[in-house]
């Protein structure tokens, strides 16, 4: 099974219908690839369907799932997975990613719930990931998620995450903001967590903003600009592992497009800075 690492490159942006008209007409130079949730697009036709086709014919795309519920005890929705496979083939989409969480129990819960950090959950979840990969006939990328409680915890988050991706033999969607949010909420060092990530599995990364509920309680909302400590953590990740594709997420409170483009340009600037620094070191 082929690795998915770096099937896309450069800077990405989560595609939203609110600015699709502008993107189709005038694609920003700072964006190299786009991400969509397949649940929101598989059945779309009409104008939006034509616009999506216009975009996928010109740019690299990845799919980021919302409802696979990979850690659930409910049966895998293999009909949905096969629909994702057909959709990806139809549009030439490079990669499918999902959250290391669950969102169903005898029906959808409409939220991403934390999987218990247990040996039993590792075995269960890894087997489900392998099944998804078998159906798609390619590796998927699993995202480290934000969480606000750790029921039944037997091990640290990083040990659980690494054990799942190792046993599943899948790749990683590295969410930089989630590392930062969890480090504040659960009192661990973000750089220590980052250094324990198996770098060879990083397919691409997310960066986003969050909401500050209190000094020691952050909420992962994707509804605000990225803050300096998260930008710095991204730079640290490049320092450790080299430059990998990185995508800006913004799911609500979506600002005018120029503000989003400015943040994608910040990603590009950080990538460029670390590339130049690496070249100087190796010259």
mmCIF file of C-alpha atoms in Angstrom:
data_model
loop_
_atom_site.group_PDB
_atom_site.id
_atom_site.type_symbol
_atom_site.label_atom_id
_atom_site.label_comp_id
_atom_site.label_asym_id
_atom_site.label_seq_id
_atom_site.Cartn_x
_atom_site.Cartn_y
_atom_site.Cartn_z
ATOM 1 C CA UNK A 1 0.000 0.000 0.000
ATOM 2 C CA UNK A 2 1.510 3.306 -1.062
ATOM 3 C CA UNK A 3 2.243 6.024 1.457
ATOM 4 C CA UNK A 4 0.202 9.226 1.214
ATOM 5 C CA UNK A 5 3.015 11.426 2.463
ATOM 6 C CA UNK A 6 3.198 14.721 0.588
ATOM 7 C CA UNK A 7 0.750 13.900 -2.185
ATOM 8 C CA UNK A 8 0.045 17.625 -2.046
ATOM 9 C CA UNK A 9 2.514 20.424 -1.411
ATOM 10 C CA UNK A 10 2.805 23.987 -0.196
ATOM 11 C CA UNK A 11 -0.112 25.873 1.346
ATOM 12 C CA UNK A 12 -3.747 24.781 1.546
ATOM 13 C CA UNK A 13 -7.100 26.352 2.344
ATOM 14 C CA UNK A 14 -10.357 24.786 3.462
ATOM 15 C CA UNK A 15 -12.817 25.498 0.644
ATOM 16 C CA UNK A 16 -16.089 27.074 1.817
ATOM 17 C CA UNK A 17 -19.120 27.925 -0.300
ATOM 18 C CA UNK A 18 -19.199 31.447 1.145
ATOM 19 C CA UNK A 19 -16.170 32.410 -0.941
ATOM 20 C CA UNK A 20 -16.348 29.813 -3.720
ATOM 21 C CA UNK A 21 -17.423 32.353 -6.354
ATOM 22 C CA UNK A 22 -14.370 34.493 -5.683
ATOM 23 C CA UNK A 23 -11.981 31.541 -5.593
ATOM 24 C CA UNK A 24 -13.247 30.151 -8.913
ATOM 25 C CA UNK A 25 -12.931 33.496 -10.662
ATOM 26 C CA UNK A 26 -9.645 34.618 -9.112
ATOM 27 C CA UNK A 27 -7.674 31.811 -7.448
ATOM 28 C CA UNK A 28 -5.230 33.212 -4.871
ATOM 29 C CA UNK A 29 -1.595 32.719 -5.789
ATOM 30 C CA UNK A 30 -0.690 31.750 -2.216
ATOM 31 C CA UNK A 31 -2.920 28.630 -2.194
ATOM 32 C CA UNK A 32 -1.594 25.408 -3.720
ATOM 33 C CA UNK A 33 -4.291 22.936 -2.652
ATOM 34 C CA UNK A 34 -7.787 22.846 -1.155
ATOM 35 C CA UNK A 35 -9.623 20.694 1.353
ATOM 36 C CA UNK A 36 -13.305 19.759 1.435
ATOM 37 C CA UNK A 37 -15.523 17.639 3.659
ATOM 38 C CA UNK A 38 -16.898 14.901 1.376
ATOM 39 C CA UNK A 39 -20.152 14.779 3.342
ATOM 40 C CA UNK A 40 -20.895 18.327 2.158
ATOM 41 C CA UNK A 41 -20.077 17.766 -1.510
ATOM 42 C CA UNK A 42 -20.721 14.183 -2.644
ATOM 43 C CA UNK A 43 -24.361 14.814 -3.583
ATOM 44 C CA UNK A 44 -23.949 18.436 -4.708
ATOM 45 C CA UNK A 45 -24.940 19.245 -8.281
ATOM 46 C CA UNK A 46 -26.018 22.397 -10.075
ATOM 47 C CA UNK A 47 -23.918 25.541 -9.852
ATOM 48 C CA UNK A 48 -21.894 24.423 -6.838
ATOM 49 C CA UNK A 49 -21.186 21.070 -8.451
ATOM 50 C CA UNK A 50 -19.954 22.758 -11.624
ATOM 51 C CA UNK A 51 -17.789 25.139 -9.615
ATOM 52 C CA UNK A 52 -16.263 22.267 -7.668
ATOM 53 C CA UNK A 53 -15.441 20.457 -10.910
ATOM 54 C CA UNK A 54 -13.867 23.655 -12.216
ATOM 55 C CA UNK A 55 -11.643 23.778 -9.143
ATOM 56 C CA UNK A 56 -10.685 20.092 -8.977
ATOM 57 C CA UNK A 57 -9.647 20.190 -12.636
ATOM 58 C CA UNK A 58 -7.141 22.977 -11.851
ATOM 59 C CA UNK A 59 -5.921 22.317 -8.294
ATOM 60 C CA UNK A 60 -4.963 19.501 -5.964
ATOM 61 C CA UNK A 61 -7.650 18.566 -3.433
ATOM 62 C CA UNK A 62 -7.851 16.498 -0.263
ATOM 63 C CA UNK A 63 -10.939 15.248 1.574
ATOM 64 C CA UNK A 64 -11.301 15.725 5.337
ATOM 65 C CA UNK A 65 -14.106 13.620 6.761
ATOM 66 C CA UNK A 66 -16.520 14.669 9.487
ATOM 67 C CA UNK A 67 -18.712 11.636 10.139
ATOM 68 C CA UNK A 68 -16.774 8.384 9.714
ATOM 69 C CA UNK A 69 -16.734 7.939 13.509
ATOM 70 C CA UNK A 70 -13.605 5.822 13.376
ATOM 71 C CA UNK A 71 -13.530 5.099 17.125
ATOM 72 C CA UNK A 72 -17.201 4.165 17.497
ATOM 73 C CA UNK A 73 -18.539 0.723 18.350
ATOM 74 C CA UNK A 74 -21.235 1.216 15.699
ATOM 75 C CA UNK A 75 -20.586 -0.704 12.460
ATOM 76 C CA UNK A 76 -18.463 1.133 9.925
ATOM 77 C CA UNK A 77 -20.553 2.823 7.264
ATOM 78 C CA UNK A 78 -18.942 1.018 4.349
ATOM 79 C CA UNK A 79 -21.534 2.373 1.922
ATOM 80 C CA UNK A 80 -20.349 5.871 2.775
ATOM 81 C CA UNK A 81 -16.683 4.885 2.445
ATOM 82 C CA UNK A 82 -17.345 3.470 -1.022
ATOM 83 C CA UNK A 83 -19.137 6.694 -1.960
ATOM 84 C CA UNK A 84 -16.066 8.649 -0.794
ATOM 85 C CA UNK A 85 -13.873 6.419 -2.944
ATOM 86 C CA UNK A 86 -16.011 7.075 -6.028
ATOM 87 C CA UNK A 87 -16.081 10.817 -5.306
ATOM 88 C CA UNK A 88 -12.299 10.934 -4.925
ATOM 89 C CA UNK A 89 -11.836 9.049 -8.177
ATOM 90 C CA UNK A 90 -14.302 11.296 -10.004
ATOM 91 C CA UNK A 91 -12.480 14.460 -8.938
ATOM 92 C CA UNK A 92 -8.904 13.173 -8.776
ATOM 93 C CA UNK A 93 -8.713 13.889 -5.046
ATOM 94 C CA UNK A 94 -5.360 12.927 -3.572
ATOM 95 C CA UNK A 95 -6.072 11.940 0.013
ATOM 96 C CA UNK A 96 -8.735 11.229 2.637
ATOM 97 C CA UNK A 97 -8.265 12.178 6.288
ATOM 98 C CA UNK A 98 -10.376 11.806 9.420
ATOM 99 C CA UNK A 99 -10.349 12.600 13.125
ATOM 100 C CA UNK A 100 -9.140 10.199 15.812
ATOM 101 C CA UNK A 101 -12.492 10.395 17.562
ATOM 102 C CA UNK A 102 -16.048 9.132 17.306
ATOM 103 C CA UNK A 103 -19.321 10.902 16.608
ATOM 104 C CA UNK A 104 -21.939 8.154 16.736
ATOM 105 C CA UNK A 105 -23.518 5.721 19.169
ATOM 106 C CA UNK A 106 -26.716 4.169 17.789
ATOM 107 C CA UNK A 107 -27.001 7.325 15.682
ATOM 108 C CA UNK A 108 -24.971 10.482 15.114
ATOM 109 C CA UNK A 109 -23.984 12.621 18.109
ATOM 110 C CA UNK A 110 -23.113 15.732 16.043
ATOM 111 C CA UNK A 111 -19.879 16.281 17.910
ATOM 112 C CA UNK A 112 -16.385 14.773 17.944
ATOM 113 C CA UNK A 113 -16.060 12.719 21.124
ATOM 114 C CA UNK A 114 -12.746 11.543 22.656
ATOM 115 C CA UNK A 115 -11.821 7.889 22.306
ATOM 116 C CA UNK A 116 -10.660 6.423 25.659
ATOM 117 C CA UNK A 117 -6.869 6.176 25.803
ATOM 118 C CA UNK A 118 -6.853 2.403 26.358
ATOM 119 C CA UNK A 119 -5.225 -0.694 24.847
ATOM 120 C CA UNK A 120 -8.649 -2.025 23.881
ATOM 121 C CA UNK A 121 -9.449 1.191 22.001
ATOM 122 C CA UNK A 122 -6.112 1.039 20.159
ATOM 123 C CA UNK A 123 -6.860 -2.434 18.811
ATOM 124 C CA UNK A 124 -10.456 -1.580 17.940
ATOM 125 C CA UNK A 125 -9.731 1.734 16.238
ATOM 126 C CA UNK A 126 -6.662 0.557 14.328
ATOM 127 C CA UNK A 127 -8.636 -2.366 12.876
ATOM 128 C CA UNK A 128 -11.323 0.028 11.635
ATOM 129 C CA UNK A 129 -8.736 2.313 10.053
ATOM 130 C CA UNK A 130 -7.179 -0.661 8.264
ATOM 131 C CA UNK A 131 -10.600 -1.615 6.931
ATOM 132 C CA UNK A 132 -11.159 1.897 5.571
ATOM 133 C CA UNK A 133 -7.761 1.771 3.886
ATOM 134 C CA UNK A 134 -8.567 -1.608 2.363
ATOM 135 C CA UNK A 135 -11.771 -0.223 0.835
ATOM 136 C CA UNK A 136 -10.146 2.990 -0.413
ATOM 137 C CA UNK A 137 -7.036 1.100 -1.555
ATOM 138 C CA UNK A 138 -4.787 3.768 -0.125
ATOM 139 C CA UNK A 139 -3.590 5.006 3.224
ATOM 140 C CA UNK A 140 -5.619 7.610 5.057
ATOM 141 C CA UNK A 141 -4.363 10.332 7.398
ATOM 142 C CA UNK A 142 -5.618 10.441 10.989
ATOM 143 C CA UNK A 143 -5.792 13.756 12.850
ATOM 144 C CA UNK A 144 -4.790 14.354 16.459
ATOM 145 C CA UNK A 145 -7.910 15.956 17.927
ATOM 146 C CA UNK A 146 -8.703 18.449 20.652
ATOM 147 C CA UNK A 147 -10.481 16.942 23.669
ATOM 148 C CA UNK A 148 -11.794 18.255 26.962
ATOM 149 C CA UNK A 149 -12.027 15.051 29.021
ATOM 150 C CA UNK A 150 -10.192 11.715 28.980
ATOM 151 C CA UNK A 151 -12.597 9.012 30.203
ATOM 152 C CA UNK A 152 -11.066 5.648 31.091
ATOM 153 C CA UNK A 153 -7.546 6.924 30.484
ATOM 154 C CA UNK A 154 -4.775 4.305 30.743
ATOM 155 C CA UNK A 155 -1.985 6.219 28.969
ATOM 156 C CA UNK A 156 -0.964 9.646 27.724
ATOM 157 C CA UNK A 157 -2.537 11.132 24.597
ATOM 158 C CA UNK A 158 0.680 10.946 22.556
ATOM 159 C CA UNK A 159 1.226 7.278 23.414
ATOM 160 C CA UNK A 160 -2.330 6.445 22.415
ATOM 161 C CA UNK A 161 -2.131 8.421 19.187
ATOM 162 C CA UNK A 162 1.185 6.901 18.136
ATOM 163 C CA UNK A 163 0.037 3.378 18.986
ATOM 164 C CA UNK A 164 -3.092 3.740 16.835
ATOM 165 C CA UNK A 165 -1.300 5.062 13.767
ATOM 166 C CA UNK A 166 1.465 2.481 14.137
ATOM 167 C CA UNK A 167 -0.909 -0.480 14.456
ATOM 168 C CA UNK A 168 -3.137 0.823 11.662
ATOM 169 C CA UNK A 169 -0.113 1.672 9.482
ATOM 170 C CA UNK A 170 -1.802 4.919 8.483
ATOM 171 C CA UNK A 171 -0.500 8.435 8.016
ATOM 172 C CA UNK A 172 -0.993 11.563 10.111
ATOM 173 C CA UNK A 173 -2.854 14.805 9.633
ATOM 174 C CA UNK A 174 -0.945 16.901 12.148
ATOM 175 C CA UNK A 175 -3.149 19.579 13.707
ATOM 176 C CA UNK A 176 -0.850 22.232 15.155
ATOM 177 C CA UNK A 177 -3.628 24.192 16.887
ATOM 178 C CA UNK A 178 -4.972 21.041 18.563
ATOM 179 C CA UNK A 179 -1.553 20.374 20.073
ATOM 180 C CA UNK A 180 -1.478 23.902 21.457
ATOM 181 C CA UNK A 181 -5.075 23.801 22.747
ATOM 182 C CA UNK A 182 -4.575 20.433 24.450
ATOM 183 C CA UNK A 183 -1.251 21.515 25.950
ATOM 184 C CA UNK A 184 -2.990 24.440 27.687
ATOM 185 C CA UNK A 185 -6.095 22.521 28.710
ATOM 186 C CA UNK A 186 -4.271 19.418 29.969
ATOM 187 C CA UNK A 187 -1.035 20.938 31.195
ATOM 188 C CA UNK A 188 1.609 19.385 28.977
ATOM 189 C CA UNK A 189 4.453 20.838 26.912
ATOM 190 C CA UNK A 190 3.451 21.326 23.272
ATOM 191 C CA UNK A 191 6.983 20.969 21.897
ATOM 192 C CA UNK A 192 7.529 17.708 23.793
ATOM 193 C CA UNK A 193 4.338 16.335 22.216
ATOM 194 C CA UNK A 194 5.440 17.553 18.794
ATOM 195 C CA UNK A 195 8.857 15.898 19.118
ATOM 196 C CA UNK A 196 7.206 12.519 19.753
ATOM 197 C CA UNK A 197 5.249 12.535 16.469
ATOM 198 C CA UNK A 198 6.507 9.971 13.892
ATOM 199 C CA UNK A 199 7.528 12.492 11.251
ATOM 200 C CA UNK A 200 7.666 9.986 8.401
ATOM 201 C CA UNK A 201 3.874 9.593 8.677
ATOM 202 C CA UNK A 202 2.961 13.306 8.338
ATOM 203 C CA UNK A 203 0.865 13.689 5.180
ATOM 204 C CA UNK A 204 -0.096 17.321 5.812
ATOM 205 C CA UNK A 205 -1.013 19.670 8.633
ATOM 206 C CA UNK A 206 -3.831 21.901 9.824
ATOM 207 C CA UNK A 207 -3.476 25.279 11.474
ATOM 208 C CA UNK A 208 -6.408 27.255 12.875
ATOM 209 C CA UNK A 209 -7.632 29.665 15.502
ATOM 210 C CA UNK A 210 -9.425 28.968 18.780
ATOM 211 C CA UNK A 211 -11.556 30.637 21.455
ATOM 212 C CA UNK A 212 -10.123 31.615 24.846
ATOM 213 C CA UNK A 213 -12.694 30.701 27.488
ATOM 214 C CA UNK A 214 -10.199 31.194 30.322
ATOM 215 C CA UNK A 215 -6.440 31.385 30.786
ATOM 216 C CA UNK A 216 -6.298 27.613 31.226
ATOM 217 C CA UNK A 217 -9.228 26.623 29.010
ATOM 218 C CA UNK A 218 -9.201 26.994 25.232
ATOM 219 C CA UNK A 219 -11.898 25.814 22.810
ATOM 220 C CA UNK A 220 -10.935 24.569 19.350
ATOM 221 C CA UNK A 221 -13.421 26.524 17.225
ATOM 222 C CA UNK A 222 -11.708 27.262 13.877
ATOM 223 C CA UNK A 223 -13.518 30.573 14.193
ATOM 224 C CA UNK A 224 -10.720 33.048 14.862
ATOM 225 C CA UNK A 225 -7.344 34.107 13.468
ATOM 226 C CA UNK A 226 -4.294 31.975 14.255
ATOM 227 C CA UNK A 227 -2.368 33.359 17.244
ATOM 228 C CA UNK A 228 1.395 33.848 17.571
ATOM 229 C CA UNK A 229 2.143 30.814 19.808
ATOM 230 C CA UNK A 230 0.474 28.540 17.249
ATOM 231 C CA UNK A 231 2.429 30.115 14.384
ATOM 232 C CA UNK A 232 5.614 29.605 16.400
ATOM 233 C CA UNK A 233 4.700 25.954 17.012
ATOM 234 C CA UNK A 234 4.301 25.493 13.267
ATOM 235 C CA UNK A 235 7.771 26.960 12.771
ATOM 236 C CA UNK A 236 9.099 24.541 15.388
ATOM 237 C CA UNK A 237 7.510 21.639 13.517
ATOM 238 C CA UNK A 238 9.271 22.701 10.308
ATOM 239 C CA UNK A 239 12.531 23.033 12.240
ATOM 240 C CA UNK A 240 12.147 19.472 13.529
ATOM 241 C CA UNK A 241 10.810 17.716 10.457
ATOM 242 C CA UNK A 242 11.285 19.922 7.432
ATOM 243 C CA UNK A 243 8.504 21.627 5.515
ATOM 244 C CA UNK A 244 5.270 19.697 5.000
ATOM 245 C CA UNK A 245 1.987 20.777 3.341
ATOM 246 C CA UNK A 246 -0.019 22.978 5.718
ATOM 247 C CA UNK A 247 -3.647 24.051 5.420
ATOM 248 C CA UNK A 248 -5.572 26.892 7.026
ATOM 249 C CA UNK A 249 -8.934 25.909 8.551
ATOM 250 C CA UNK A 250 -11.696 28.445 9.128
ATOM 251 C CA UNK A 251 -15.173 27.002 9.696
ATOM 252 C CA UNK A 252 -17.243 29.941 10.981
ATOM 253 C CA UNK A 253 -16.931 33.668 11.635
ATOM 254 C CA UNK A 254 -15.424 33.536 8.176
ATOM 255 C CA UNK A 255 -13.846 36.930 7.421
ATOM 256 C CA UNK A 256 -13.532 38.610 4.032
ATOM 257 C CA UNK A 257 -11.422 36.500 1.704
ATOM 258 C CA UNK A 258 -8.402 38.878 1.777
ATOM 259 C CA UNK A 259 -8.036 38.194 5.527
ATOM 260 C CA UNK A 260 -7.945 34.437 4.917
ATOM 261 C CA UNK A 261 -5.469 34.872 2.097
ATOM 262 C CA UNK A 262 -3.239 36.911 4.410
ATOM 263 C CA UNK A 263 -3.073 33.934 6.786
ATOM 264 C CA UNK A 264 -2.237 31.545 3.937
ATOM 265 C CA UNK A 265 0.524 33.979 2.989
ATOM 266 C CA UNK A 266 1.819 33.733 6.565
ATOM 267 C CA UNK A 267 2.061 29.947 6.175
ATOM 268 C CA UNK A 268 3.953 30.447 2.913
ATOM 269 C CA UNK A 269 6.287 32.974 4.560
ATOM 270 C CA UNK A 270 7.099 30.588 7.431
ATOM 271 C CA UNK A 271 7.738 27.774 4.959
ATOM 272 C CA UNK A 272 9.968 30.039 2.887
ATOM 273 C CA UNK A 273 11.922 31.182 5.953
ATOM 274 C CA UNK A 274 12.606 27.629 7.112
ATOM 275 C CA UNK A 275 13.536 26.554 3.580
ATOM 276 C CA UNK A 276 16.072 29.382 3.337
ATOM 277 C CA UNK A 277 17.455 28.587 6.777
ATOM 278 C CA UNK A 278 17.846 24.905 5.854
ATOM 279 C CA UNK A 279 19.605 25.798 2.613
ATOM 280 C CA UNK A 280 22.055 28.042 4.461
ATOM 281 C CA UNK A 281 22.813 25.287 6.959
ATOM 282 C CA UNK A 282 23.509 22.745 4.234
ATOM 283 C CA UNK A 283 25.403 25.062 1.860
#
